[in-house]
Amino acid sequence: MIERFSLPGTISAMHIESIAAPDLSWQEQALCAQTGADFFFPEPGSSVREAKRICGLCEMRSACLEYALTHDERFGVWGGLSEKERLSLRQTQRQ
Ligand code: SF4
């Protein structure tokens, strides 16, 4: 599994391990897998601008965002959206 998605001990990794095997083949082409996870899981209050810039260039953006929304990923940047932006999108979809 690619580093960005499998950091040992992260909530994300634990979540992935606890669910039935989803199709994760899109992760093989994820740009963030080439940059490391730091940009995508910044310290609280840090900028996510660089992560979003990389996501903007990533062909897997739609699959990534769909995965994050489906699996209720709460932390980090997924599919070009921050935690707050995904929460807002979820709330909009429920209305
Ligand atoms: S959209 Fe962003 S977070 Fe998702 S796979 Fe691409 S680079 Fe990674």
Short mmCIF file of C-alpha atoms and ligand atoms in Angstrom, two decimals:
data_model
loop_
_atom_site.label_atom_id
_atom_site.label_comp_id
_atom_site.label_asym_id
_atom_site.label_seq_id
_atom_site.Cartn_x
_atom_site.Cartn_y
_atom_site.Cartn_z
CA MET A 1 0.00 0.00 0.00
CA ILE A 2 1.17 3.52 -0.75
CA GLU A 3 2.73 5.55 2.07
CA ARG A 4 0.16 8.35 2.02
CA PHE A 5 -2.60 5.91 2.68
CA SER A 6 -0.96 3.52 5.07
CA LEU A 7 0.84 5.45 7.75
CA PRO A 8 1.04 2.96 10.60
CA GLY A 9 -0.94 4.00 13.60
CA THR A 10 -2.91 6.73 11.87
CA ILE A 11 -6.63 6.87 12.15
CA SER A 12 -6.80 6.62 8.38
CA ALA A 13 -4.76 3.41 8.28
CA MET A 14 -6.77 1.88 11.08
CA HIS A 15 -9.97 2.80 9.31
CA ILE A 16 -8.84 1.26 6.05
CA GLU A 17 -7.83 -1.94 7.80
CA SER A 18 -11.16 -2.24 9.61
CA ILE A 19 -13.42 -2.25 6.57
CA ALA A 20 -14.05 -4.78 3.84
CA ALA A 21 -11.49 -4.46 1.09
CA PRO A 22 -12.57 -1.56 -1.11
CA ASP A 23 -11.11 -0.99 -4.56
CA LEU A 24 -7.98 1.04 -3.83
CA SER A 25 -6.39 0.72 -7.26
CA TRP A 26 -6.73 4.49 -7.80
CA GLN A 27 -4.16 5.01 -5.04
CA GLU A 28 -1.47 3.60 -7.32
CA GLN A 29 -1.73 6.74 -9.45
CA ALA A 30 -2.21 9.20 -6.61
CA LEU A 31 0.15 12.15 -6.82
CA CYS A 32 0.32 12.42 -3.06
CA ALA A 33 1.91 9.00 -2.94
CA GLN A 34 4.91 10.59 -4.59
CA THR A 35 5.10 13.57 -2.25
CA GLY A 36 4.59 11.98 1.16
CA ALA A 37 1.82 12.54 3.65
CA ASP A 38 3.05 15.67 5.41
CA PHE A 39 1.27 18.12 3.13
CA PHE A 40 -1.97 16.18 3.41
CA PHE A 41 -2.05 15.78 7.18
CA PRO A 42 -0.72 19.15 8.38
CA GLU A 43 -0.52 20.23 11.97
CA PRO A 44 -3.69 21.99 13.19
CA GLY A 45 -3.79 25.52 11.89
CA SER A 46 -1.21 24.88 9.17
CA SER A 47 -1.86 25.65 5.53
CA VAL A 48 -3.31 23.05 3.20
CA ARG A 49 -2.56 25.18 0.15
CA GLU A 50 0.23 22.93 -1.14
CA ALA A 51 -1.86 19.80 -0.70
CA LYS A 52 -4.71 21.40 -2.62
CA ARG A 53 -2.34 22.47 -5.37
CA ILE A 54 -1.15 18.88 -5.78
CA CYS A 55 -4.71 17.57 -5.69
CA GLY A 56 -5.57 20.00 -8.46
CA LEU A 57 -3.06 18.22 -10.68
CA CYS A 58 -4.11 14.69 -9.67
CA GLU A 59 -6.15 12.58 -12.08
CA MET A 60 -7.43 10.48 -9.18
CA ARG A 61 -9.11 13.42 -7.49
CA SER A 62 -12.69 12.26 -8.07
CA ALA A 63 -12.01 8.70 -6.92
CA CYS A 64 -10.13 10.01 -3.91
CA LEU A 65 -12.92 12.36 -2.85
CA GLU A 66 -15.54 9.67 -3.35
CA TYR A 67 -13.50 7.30 -1.23
CA ALA A 68 -13.08 9.89 1.53
CA LEU A 69 -16.77 10.70 1.60
CA THR A 70 -17.83 7.04 1.47
CA HIS A 71 -15.44 6.06 4.24
CA ASP A 72 -16.03 9.18 6.30
CA GLU A 73 -12.38 10.21 6.35
CA ARG A 74 -12.26 12.89 9.04
CA PHE A 75 -8.64 13.97 8.87
CA GLY A 76 -6.42 15.46 6.21
CA VAL A 77 -6.91 16.61 2.65
CA TRP A 78 -8.65 14.15 0.32
CA GLY A 79 -9.73 14.87 -3.22
CA GLY A 80 -8.65 18.47 -2.88
CA LEU A 81 -10.93 19.20 0.06
CA SER A 82 -9.99 19.92 3.64
CA GLU A 83 -11.72 18.35 6.61
CA LYS A 84 -14.04 21.34 6.98
CA GLU A 85 -14.84 21.40 3.27
CA ARG A 86 -15.76 17.70 3.25
CA LEU A 87 -17.94 18.18 6.30
CA SER A 88 -19.69 21.08 4.60
CA LEU A 89 -20.17 19.01 1.44
CA ARG A 90 -21.65 16.13 3.45
CA GLN A 91 -24.07 18.50 5.15
CA THR A 92 -25.09 19.98 1.81
CA GLN A 93 -25.67 16.52 0.35
CA ARG A 94 -27.99 15.62 3.26
CA GLN A 95 -30.26 18.61 2.60
S1 SF4 B 1 -6.67 14.05 -5.03
FE1 SF4 B 1 -5.04 14.71 -3.64
S2 SF4 B 1 -5.26 13.45 -1.82
FE2 SF4 B 1 -6.41 12.48 -3.47
S3 SF4 B 1 -5.07 11.00 -4.43
FE3 SF4 B 1 -4.85 12.89 -5.57
S4 SF4 B 1 -3.16 14.02 -4.63
FE4 SF4 B 1 -3.81 12.42 -3.20
#
